[in-house]
């Protein structure tokens, strides 16, 4: 007897279709799973057997072969359990084989016959988009939000069998698509007192998606600022939301806020993170790394200098290409990595940085700065010095604007940028820059002077122009870029090593 | 020499004077007559040979207490060094002498002031004595050397670097004297190697330590005592509340040397020590003129000769500059204190930088202080 049941497994952030073929034939009673299952997958035999027996369904006393087609690809995870169980029942003639072609099954089985949620429900359901899919109750919300096809859920294996054989109806609440979305708590920008420049830098960074480096002594509020950047970003559009949900779904079994991710994600990995944790890979599943999890949101690296140099340099390629391409001997996957990089670092080993207060000698400072490779530092469009706010700043007359006020300006500037070339200002190519960011005569002179003085590199020249474009958009000057915009753009590019070079004094 | 090997220079001096007893090892040797003579002869001879070889190799000269060229300022001192090793010409010390000390991690304005005060003193024929450490010390020496150079250029003698070792500048300006802690052939800190050479060429470089002595921590306070003893007036440009400069101040006070301090903003950590000194009654100075007055060289009525090539600022810019004078500031500080919008503040700062009134240093800004009053 033979049955074929549709299911899916996870690779990277995508699901791939798997047909579970079950053959129950004459021979010594036994159970083999073929088609490159991994350890968890192979263990499904014991789970399925216990689930069947607990549900008082028969376990066949025949020679059973389960093939996971296509047999060339490696399968992993427990998401095939339900499909194997259904296949076994169909192969024994307990379920009508012909109706199985309308369904796909994605769930893990508990020993008591219950359906358990799996990681990656969103990408898995998207892989079986041509059929009605059955998932565990806990996965229903996220599976339902991502796809247009019907998704059913059940609590137990017995319930699935009853529904498939037409004795009962699928649960009613499944059709209900409206979901209460609990918005995450996002800290407000109004909490930041003083620090007008850092606030402005956050605004520019959010408006133009410019990578931001905060340089300052401990206690200056670098982390506090970075956490507030995510609130300034607009909520994700449909494509971004599905992409973000797919990525996050593939690392966790259940969503707290259920449904699609609409808020820009915020990830702040510790500086001891390994290369694999950062870019992805690791197991046969190819787990997405922090850069993918931060896609369409903010990746915050605190204490940038403490990260392993290899980890930091691994960020360079995804920063340019906006995807990460991981190749292994058996598989290769492409995962999105469209993140806004925000990093914080101390200005020198002692952390003070203020000339006169710093106790580091030049050699120690040079050694410290060597930890950040030049190419990486160059990719930060905005490099801002942050100082500790003192009492006078805390009671300064400049009151802090709240996140909602700034976010409105950011949204306006972003829509201006999108109306030009359909992307953020940081994504403007050199050719696009000339038409999108024309310079006034004075601005051109200023840039020429900076280039001649050696304060700007060729790459820096274009980056400054992109930042100036964003500043102009924010200040309501959508056409020409004049020298005021450029002055600010130049000041927000602190050169960490300038203190080491400019030691000569003018007489 | 044996004595120097077993004792620090102060005790050695006491032993030579007969005021103090040599320690056990040496006194035991002294008791066995024959052995002593032999040992003493060989030990002194060996060490002497060794030091002499090093001195000859490096071109280091030696002066011993009682010699003709032994600095007279040290003869009557509380703890005169028994022997001095030197490069250059000790007659540099025959003019009026001002010691200049300060922190090693100085602010840009501290460095600027140190070099300017030293420059103006040297122009007025005053010998600037300093320790050749990082920071203030080095900048004081640079200022003094610059004075020699500009005087030489006035006389058509060309730049210092182009000139062979010579005495063209002998009477031109006060020559710098460096008092260092390590042996004269051990350059420390290494970054000052060129300065070290220039001072040895055009002034004098003095050390109490034998050639080859490493820059051990204990040598620095001893060096500071010589520095204080050589100064008629001691100027502290920038100093924290602890550190080498404050040791020098203590030594100067023991010797009744006038101590002058450059005041700084109370917000500036690098000026904590000097501000405390002023609080305790030490005279504040704001320029070389005040030091000259302290030396009795009052030429306030003489025509001033200061040239500031920078463009005069508009009133609003002057206000901005005077608002930020004192301690290093960030763009944040500037925006808050000036109450300008960030973008306008950026434009102002960019303009001031282009005009040379402020300078940036890894995200920190400092006003290059004017040598004339702002009004």
PDB file of C-alpha atoms in Angstrom, chain B residues 11 26 37-38 40 49 70 73 122 151 157 163 194 199 202 209 212-213 218 238 273 308 315 325:
ATOM      1  CA  UNK B  11      73.320  59.457  49.522  1.00  0.00           C
ATOM      2  CA  UNK B  26      80.973  49.253  50.976  1.00  0.00           C
ATOM      3  CA  UNK B  37      92.609  49.614  47.552  1.00  0.00           C
ATOM      4  CA  UNK B  38      92.733  46.828  45.010  1.00  0.00           C
ATOM      5  CA  UNK B  40      88.344  50.076  44.746  1.00  0.00           C
ATOM      6  CA  UNK B  49      86.311  52.783  31.875  1.00  0.00           C
ATOM      7  CA  UNK B  70      79.521  72.901  36.953  1.00  0.00           C
ATOM      8  CA  UNK B  73      72.838  77.395  40.361  1.00  0.00           C
ATOM      9  CA  UNK B 122      63.591  82.893  24.498  1.00  0.00           C
ATOM     10  CA  UNK B 151      66.226  85.174  15.237  1.00  0.00           C
ATOM     11  CA  UNK B 157      71.538  82.626   8.815  1.00  0.00           C
ATOM     12  CA  UNK B 163      72.916  74.970   9.556  1.00  0.00           C
ATOM     13  CA  UNK B 194      64.532  64.957  16.882  1.00  0.00           C
ATOM     14  CA  UNK B 199      68.413  70.821  22.017  1.00  0.00           C
ATOM     15  CA  UNK B 202      71.660  74.448  20.122  1.00  0.00           C
ATOM     16  CA  UNK B 209      72.094  59.393  35.242  1.00  0.00           C
ATOM     17  CA  UNK B 212      72.809  53.714  29.369  1.00  0.00           C
ATOM     18  CA  UNK B 213      70.508  54.232  32.356  1.00  0.00           C
ATOM     19  CA  UNK B 218      62.532  56.660  40.409  1.00  0.00           C
ATOM     20  CA  UNK B 238      48.759  72.789  32.515  1.00  0.00           C
ATOM     21  CA  UNK B 273      46.543  71.350  39.287  1.00  0.00           C
ATOM     22  CA  UNK B 308      48.205  87.584  14.135  1.00  0.00           C
ATOM     23  CA  UNK B 315      30.964  90.530  16.349  1.00  0.00           C
ATOM     24  CA  UNK B 325      37.285  79.464  24.985  1.00  0.00           C
TER      25      UNK B 325
END
